Short mmCIF file of C-alpha atoms in Angstrom, two decimals:
data_model
loop_
_atom_site.label_atom_id
_atom_site.label_comp_id
_atom_site.label_asym_id
_atom_site.label_seq_id
_atom_site.Cartn_x
_atom_site.Cartn_y
_atom_site.Cartn_z
CA UNK A 1 98.55 94.61 93.01
CA UNK A 2 102.22 95.34 92.33
CA UNK A 3 103.84 92.09 91.08
CA UNK A 4 106.94 92.36 93.29
CA UNK A 5 104.85 92.97 96.42
CA UNK A 6 102.52 90.09 95.58
CA UNK A 7 105.53 87.81 95.02
CA UNK A 8 106.77 88.62 98.52
CA UNK A 9 103.37 87.91 100.03
CA UNK A 10 103.10 84.55 98.25
CA UNK A 11 106.16 83.09 99.99
CA UNK A 12 105.57 80.03 102.18
CA UNK A 13 105.91 80.91 105.88
CA UNK A 14 107.56 78.73 108.52
CA UNK A 15 104.15 77.82 109.94
CA UNK A 16 102.94 76.83 106.48
CA UNK A 17 106.05 74.68 106.01
CA UNK A 18 105.08 72.78 109.18
CA UNK A 19 101.54 72.31 107.88
CA UNK A 20 102.75 71.06 104.51
CA UNK A 21 105.17 68.65 106.21
CA UNK A 22 102.24 66.89 107.90
CA UNK A 23 101.12 68.92 110.92
CA UNK A 24 97.72 69.67 109.30
CA UNK A 25 96.69 72.38 111.80
CA UNK A 26 97.65 75.90 112.81
CA UNK A 27 100.25 76.33 115.55
CA UNK A 28 97.96 77.77 118.25
CA UNK A 29 100.72 78.93 120.57
CA UNK A 30 101.81 81.37 117.87
CA UNK A 31 98.50 83.15 118.34
CA UNK A 32 97.21 82.69 121.87
CA UNK A 33 97.76 81.44 125.40
CA UNK A 34 94.04 80.92 126.12
CA UNK A 35 92.01 77.72 125.76
CA UNK A 36 89.12 79.48 124.03
CA UNK A 37 91.44 80.67 121.23
CA UNK A 38 91.43 84.45 121.45
CA UNK A 39 94.14 85.66 119.07
CA UNK A 40 96.25 88.00 121.19
CA UNK A 41 97.55 91.32 119.88
CA UNK A 42 100.62 90.90 122.13
CA UNK A 43 101.63 87.90 120.03
CA UNK A 44 100.80 89.59 116.76
CA UNK A 45 102.33 93.05 117.32
CA UNK A 46 105.74 94.22 118.43
CA UNK A 47 105.62 96.19 121.67
CA UNK A 48 104.52 99.77 121.04
CA UNK A 49 103.04 99.10 117.58
CA UNK A 50 99.39 99.79 116.88
CA UNK A 51 99.15 98.10 113.48
CA UNK A 52 100.87 95.42 111.41
CA UNK A 53 100.10 92.99 108.62
CA UNK A 54 100.60 89.27 108.14
CA UNK A 55 99.54 86.88 105.41
CA UNK A 56 96.71 84.51 106.21
CA UNK A 57 97.88 80.96 107.03
CA UNK A 58 97.02 78.69 104.08
CA UNK A 59 96.68 74.92 103.50
CA UNK A 60 94.61 74.16 106.62
CA UNK A 61 91.37 74.94 108.40
CA UNK A 62 91.77 77.91 110.76
CA UNK A 63 89.54 76.98 113.73
CA UNK A 64 86.92 79.15 115.39
CA UNK A 65 88.51 82.09 117.19
CA UNK A 66 88.09 85.76 118.04
CA UNK A 67 90.57 88.62 118.42
CA UNK A 68 91.33 91.19 121.11
CA UNK A 69 91.92 93.74 118.34
CA UNK A 70 90.21 94.87 115.16
CA UNK A 71 91.05 92.69 112.17
CA UNK A 72 90.83 93.91 108.61
CA UNK A 73 91.19 91.23 105.94
CA UNK A 74 92.08 92.17 102.38
CA UNK A 75 92.00 89.61 99.58
CA UNK A 76 95.02 90.23 97.35
CA UNK A 77 94.44 87.24 95.08
CA UNK A 78 92.20 84.18 94.91
CA UNK A 79 89.50 83.65 97.56
CA UNK A 80 88.96 82.61 101.17
CA UNK A 81 85.80 81.41 102.90
CA UNK A 82 84.99 82.75 106.37
CA UNK A 83 82.35 81.51 108.81
CA UNK A 84 81.40 84.36 111.15
CA UNK A 85 79.52 83.97 114.42
CA UNK A 86 78.72 80.34 113.45
CA UNK A 87 76.06 81.51 111.01
CA UNK A 88 77.34 83.74 108.22
CA UNK A 89 79.45 82.45 105.34
CA UNK A 90 81.44 85.20 103.65
CA UNK A 91 83.49 84.36 100.55
CA UNK A 92 86.15 87.00 100.03
CA UNK A 93 87.16 87.49 96.40
CA UNK A 94 90.13 89.44 95.08
CA UNK A 95 89.86 93.10 96.15
CA UNK A 96 87.29 92.51 98.92
CA UNK A 97 87.59 93.95 102.44
CA UNK A 98 86.28 92.43 105.68
CA UNK A 99 86.28 94.34 108.99
CA UNK A 100 85.83 92.29 112.19
CA UNK A 101 85.47 93.80 115.63
CA UNK A 102 86.75 92.17 118.82
CA UNK A 103 83.48 90.41 119.59
CA UNK A 104 83.05 88.55 116.31
CA UNK A 105 83.88 84.83 116.09
CA UNK A 106 85.51 83.60 112.89
CA UNK A 107 86.74 80.41 111.32
CA UNK A 108 88.34 80.08 107.90
CA UNK A 109 88.21 77.15 105.48
CA UNK A 110 91.50 75.91 103.96
CA UNK A 111 93.08 78.23 101.38
CA UNK A 112 95.29 77.21 98.49
CA UNK A 113 98.76 78.43 97.58
CA UNK A 114 97.47 81.17 95.27
CA UNK A 115 94.84 82.40 97.75
CA UNK A 116 96.66 85.38 99.24
CA UNK A 117 94.88 87.28 102.01
CA UNK A 118 96.40 90.00 104.17
CA UNK A 119 95.36 90.37 107.81
CA UNK A 120 95.69 93.85 109.26
CA UNK A 121 96.11 93.61 113.04
CA UNK A 122 94.85 96.94 114.41
CA UNK A 123 94.52 98.19 117.99
CA UNK A 124 91.44 100.43 118.40
CA UNK A 125 93.53 103.50 119.31
CA UNK A 126 95.16 103.37 115.86
CA UNK A 127 91.85 104.65 114.44
CA UNK A 128 91.98 107.89 116.45
CA UNK A 129 93.56 109.84 113.59
CA UNK A 130 91.34 108.20 110.97
CA UNK A 131 88.12 108.99 112.81
CA UNK A 132 89.38 112.50 113.55
CA UNK A 133 89.68 113.06 109.80
CA UNK A 134 85.94 112.44 109.42
CA UNK A 135 85.20 115.97 110.53
CA UNK A 136 82.06 117.08 112.29
CA UNK A 137 79.16 115.08 113.64
CA UNK A 138 78.39 112.42 111.09
CA UNK A 139 75.90 109.65 111.87
CA UNK A 140 77.32 107.44 109.13
CA UNK A 141 80.77 107.74 110.67
CA UNK A 142 79.38 107.09 114.15
CA UNK A 143 77.71 103.88 113.00
CA UNK A 144 80.99 102.55 111.58
CA UNK A 145 82.91 103.66 114.67
CA UNK A 146 80.43 101.87 116.93
CA UNK A 147 80.72 98.70 114.86
CA UNK A 148 84.46 98.61 115.58
CA UNK A 149 84.46 99.73 119.21
CA UNK A 150 85.55 97.18 121.78
CA UNK A 151 83.01 98.10 124.43
CA UNK A 152 79.79 97.70 122.46
CA UNK A 153 79.54 94.01 123.37
CA UNK A 154 78.11 93.34 119.93
CA UNK A 155 79.73 90.95 117.46
CA UNK A 156 79.94 92.93 114.27
CA UNK A 157 81.53 92.90 110.86
CA UNK A 158 81.43 94.97 107.69
CA UNK A 159 82.03 93.32 104.31
CA UNK A 160 82.87 95.64 101.41
CA UNK A 161 82.98 94.40 97.79
CA UNK A 162 85.18 97.19 96.44
CA UNK A 163 87.43 95.44 93.92
CA UNK A 164 86.36 97.89 91.21
CA UNK A 165 87.02 101.04 93.27
CA UNK A 166 90.54 102.09 92.28
CA UNK A 167 91.17 104.70 95.03
CA UNK A 168 90.30 102.15 97.71
CA UNK A 169 92.53 99.49 96.15
CA UNK A 170 95.42 101.97 95.91
CA UNK A 171 95.10 103.06 99.54
CA UNK A 172 95.09 99.47 100.81
CA UNK A 173 98.11 98.55 98.69
CA UNK A 174 99.92 101.65 99.93
CA UNK A 175 99.37 100.57 103.56
CA UNK A 176 100.51 97.01 102.88
CA UNK A 177 103.62 98.23 101.08
CA UNK A 178 104.42 100.69 103.88
CA UNK A 179 104.08 98.06 106.61
CA UNK A 180 105.90 95.28 104.77
CA UNK A 181 108.79 97.58 103.89
CA UNK A 182 108.85 99.30 107.31
CA UNK A 183 108.77 102.69 105.61
CA UNK A 184 110.19 105.63 107.63
CA UNK A 185 107.41 107.62 109.33
CA UNK A 186 105.03 104.79 108.49
CA UNK A 187 102.98 105.26 111.67
CA UNK A 188 101.80 108.74 110.66
CA UNK A 189 101.52 107.75 107.00
CA UNK A 190 99.41 104.68 107.76
CA UNK A 191 97.11 106.46 110.20
CA UNK A 192 96.47 109.13 107.56
CA UNK A 193 96.01 106.51 104.85
CA UNK A 194 93.48 104.68 107.04
CA UNK A 195 91.58 107.96 107.39
CA UNK A 196 91.53 108.39 103.62
CA UNK A 197 90.33 104.79 103.29
CA UNK A 198 87.41 105.45 105.64
CA UNK A 199 86.51 108.63 103.75
CA UNK A 200 86.37 106.60 100.55
CA UNK A 201 84.38 103.77 102.14
CA UNK A 202 81.76 106.29 103.31
CA UNK A 203 81.14 106.94 99.60
CA UNK A 204 80.52 103.25 98.87
CA UNK A 205 78.16 101.94 101.56
CA UNK A 206 76.19 100.47 98.64
CA UNK A 207 79.12 98.06 98.20
CA UNK A 208 78.39 96.28 101.49
CA UNK A 209 77.51 92.70 100.65
CA UNK A 210 74.20 91.43 102.03
CA UNK A 211 75.50 88.14 103.44
CA UNK A 212 72.88 87.52 106.15
CA UNK A 213 70.22 89.24 108.24
CA UNK A 214 72.70 91.07 110.50
CA UNK A 215 74.75 92.31 107.56
CA UNK A 216 71.58 93.20 105.66
CA UNK A 217 70.49 95.26 108.67
CA UNK A 218 73.87 97.00 108.58
CA UNK A 219 73.41 97.65 104.86
CA UNK A 220 69.94 99.13 105.36
CA UNK A 221 71.08 101.24 108.32
CA UNK A 222 74.08 102.59 106.42
CA UNK A 223 71.83 103.32 103.44
CA UNK A 224 69.45 105.27 105.68
CA UNK A 225 72.26 107.28 107.28
CA UNK A 226 73.87 108.01 103.94
CA UNK A 227 70.50 109.09 102.52
CA UNK A 228 70.02 111.54 105.41
CA UNK A 229 73.56 112.88 105.03
CA UNK A 230 73.02 113.58 101.34
CA UNK A 231 69.33 114.53 101.23
CA UNK A 232 68.58 116.13 104.60
CA UNK A 233 66.86 119.16 103.05
CA UNK A 234 64.09 117.18 101.38
CA UNK A 235 64.47 113.72 102.97
CA UNK A 236 61.30 111.60 102.98
CA UNK A 237 60.90 108.40 104.97
CA UNK A 238 58.19 107.22 102.58
CA UNK A 239 60.42 107.67 99.52
CA UNK A 240 63.37 106.07 101.30
CA UNK A 241 61.26 103.04 102.26
CA UNK A 242 60.17 102.65 98.64
CA UNK A 243 63.77 102.90 97.41
CA UNK A 244 64.89 100.23 99.90
CA UNK A 245 61.88 97.99 99.20
CA UNK A 246 60.76 98.22 102.83
CA UNK A 247 57.49 99.19 104.47
CA UNK A 248 57.60 102.44 106.43
CA UNK A 249 56.72 100.51 109.59
CA UNK A 250 59.46 97.86 109.25
CA UNK A 251 62.07 100.43 108.21
CA UNK A 252 61.19 102.64 111.18
CA UNK A 253 61.59 99.69 113.56
CA UNK A 254 64.94 98.71 112.02
CA UNK A 255 66.26 102.28 112.28
CA UNK A 256 65.27 102.53 115.94
CA UNK A 257 66.74 99.11 116.76
CA UNK A 258 70.07 99.71 115.03
CA UNK A 259 70.70 103.36 115.89
CA UNK A 260 68.73 103.97 119.08
CA UNK A 261 66.97 106.89 117.38
CA UNK A 262 63.84 107.35 115.29
CA UNK A 263 64.10 108.48 111.68
CA UNK A 264 62.71 111.89 112.71
CA UNK A 265 65.39 112.23 115.42
CA UNK A 266 68.19 111.32 113.01
CA UNK A 267 66.96 113.82 110.43
CA UNK A 268 66.63 116.53 113.05
CA UNK A 269 70.16 115.81 114.34
CA UNK A 270 71.58 116.19 110.83
CA UNK A 271 69.67 119.39 110.09
CA UNK A 272 70.68 121.05 113.35
CA UNK A 273 74.32 119.93 112.97
CA UNK A 274 74.29 121.59 109.54
CA UNK A 275 72.62 124.70 110.93
CA UNK A 276 75.30 125.05 113.61
CA UNK A 277 78.01 124.63 110.96
CA UNK A 278 76.45 127.39 108.84
CA UNK A 279 76.03 129.69 111.84
CA UNK A 280 79.71 129.24 112.67
CA UNK A 281 81.23 129.43 109.21
CA UNK A 282 79.00 131.63 107.04
CA UNK A 283 77.28 135.02 107.11
CA UNK A 284 73.92 133.64 105.99
CA UNK A 285 70.98 135.08 107.91
CA UNK A 286 69.24 132.82 110.39
CA UNK A 287 66.16 132.81 108.16
CA UNK A 288 68.26 131.65 105.18
CA UNK A 289 69.92 128.95 107.26
CA UNK A 290 66.52 127.66 108.40
CA UNK A 291 65.48 127.33 104.75
CA UNK A 292 68.82 125.80 103.67
CA UNK A 293 68.60 122.97 106.21
CA UNK A 294 65.07 122.08 105.17
CA UNK A 295 62.69 123.78 107.63
CA UNK A 296 59.83 126.04 106.60
CA UNK A 297 58.48 126.57 110.12
CA UNK A 298 60.80 129.16 111.67
CA UNK A 299 59.10 129.19 115.08
CA UNK A 300 59.56 125.39 115.37
CA UNK A 301 63.24 125.72 114.45
CA UNK A 302 63.84 128.45 117.03
CA UNK A 303 62.04 126.48 119.75
CA UNK A 304 63.92 123.23 119.14
CA UNK A 305 67.24 125.08 118.72
CA UNK A 306 66.85 126.73 122.12
CA UNK A 307 65.88 123.42 123.75
CA UNK A 308 68.93 121.74 122.24
CA UNK A 309 71.60 124.41 122.72
CA UNK A 310 70.08 126.51 125.55
CA UNK A 311 70.43 129.72 123.51
CA UNK A 312 69.00 131.30 120.38
CA UNK A 313 70.67 130.91 116.97
CA UNK A 314 71.81 134.55 117.14
CA UNK A 315 73.37 134.02 120.57
CA UNK A 316 75.09 130.86 119.32
CA UNK A 317 76.63 132.80 116.40
CA UNK A 318 77.89 135.56 118.71
#
């Protein structure tokens, strides 16, 4: 990270001065008005803003809490230890990213002076531009979107160990710099930068740390979805299960539980989404498109296509 920016982020805050002078706990009324300690976006964000950053409060235990916004934590330097949903211990090292949705509980063990973490406070609507940049129907994107949506009712987090991925590090630093310096046009710039960050993260689902069973399930699910996205023409559940060291039966159950669809349904969705894209944007014959997306049974393709879109491929193209 840029030395001047890091120097600014290292400065002791007024709350930290109180803690160091003997208070020994966070000042709760800075964060919430509720007894159950829900950190309130209205206290964290200026009116009308959809995103901001603040440094994590050091020198004391940050008690169990949740947020009414999406929190993204980036470890600039040092490390912090997070207990999530009372069960999972996640140790963020320099360069790591942690995404928490509004239903996840979190507490944080005391951090030292050189442990510099940045908290992104993000309202869900801020992601509209970012998710719009992930063009087309993409099951991998949908899984990440669902993990951050407020109305899923599921406590969820995604933990990326991406310290060695330079484009991701640069994008995060750009957003921090823009927000700290209140750069002109920063709203548009930061929404676009967040979109670029998500595009990069889609390339590195293998960097999700397997911290516990829930996160391991997320890792497996993301691996399945990425495999289908990249190998839909010749995708094989048996080969995928072998690659992920899973039995076909257990992998099939996990896929259904985490996505609501069977492996066959997910593969079919991807193939038909690709077929529709090719019908709309190329002059390939229908027969060629059927072969390109991985089907060798043309009558099956035509039957399922008509069931799904209520017209033939030729009618869809016209």
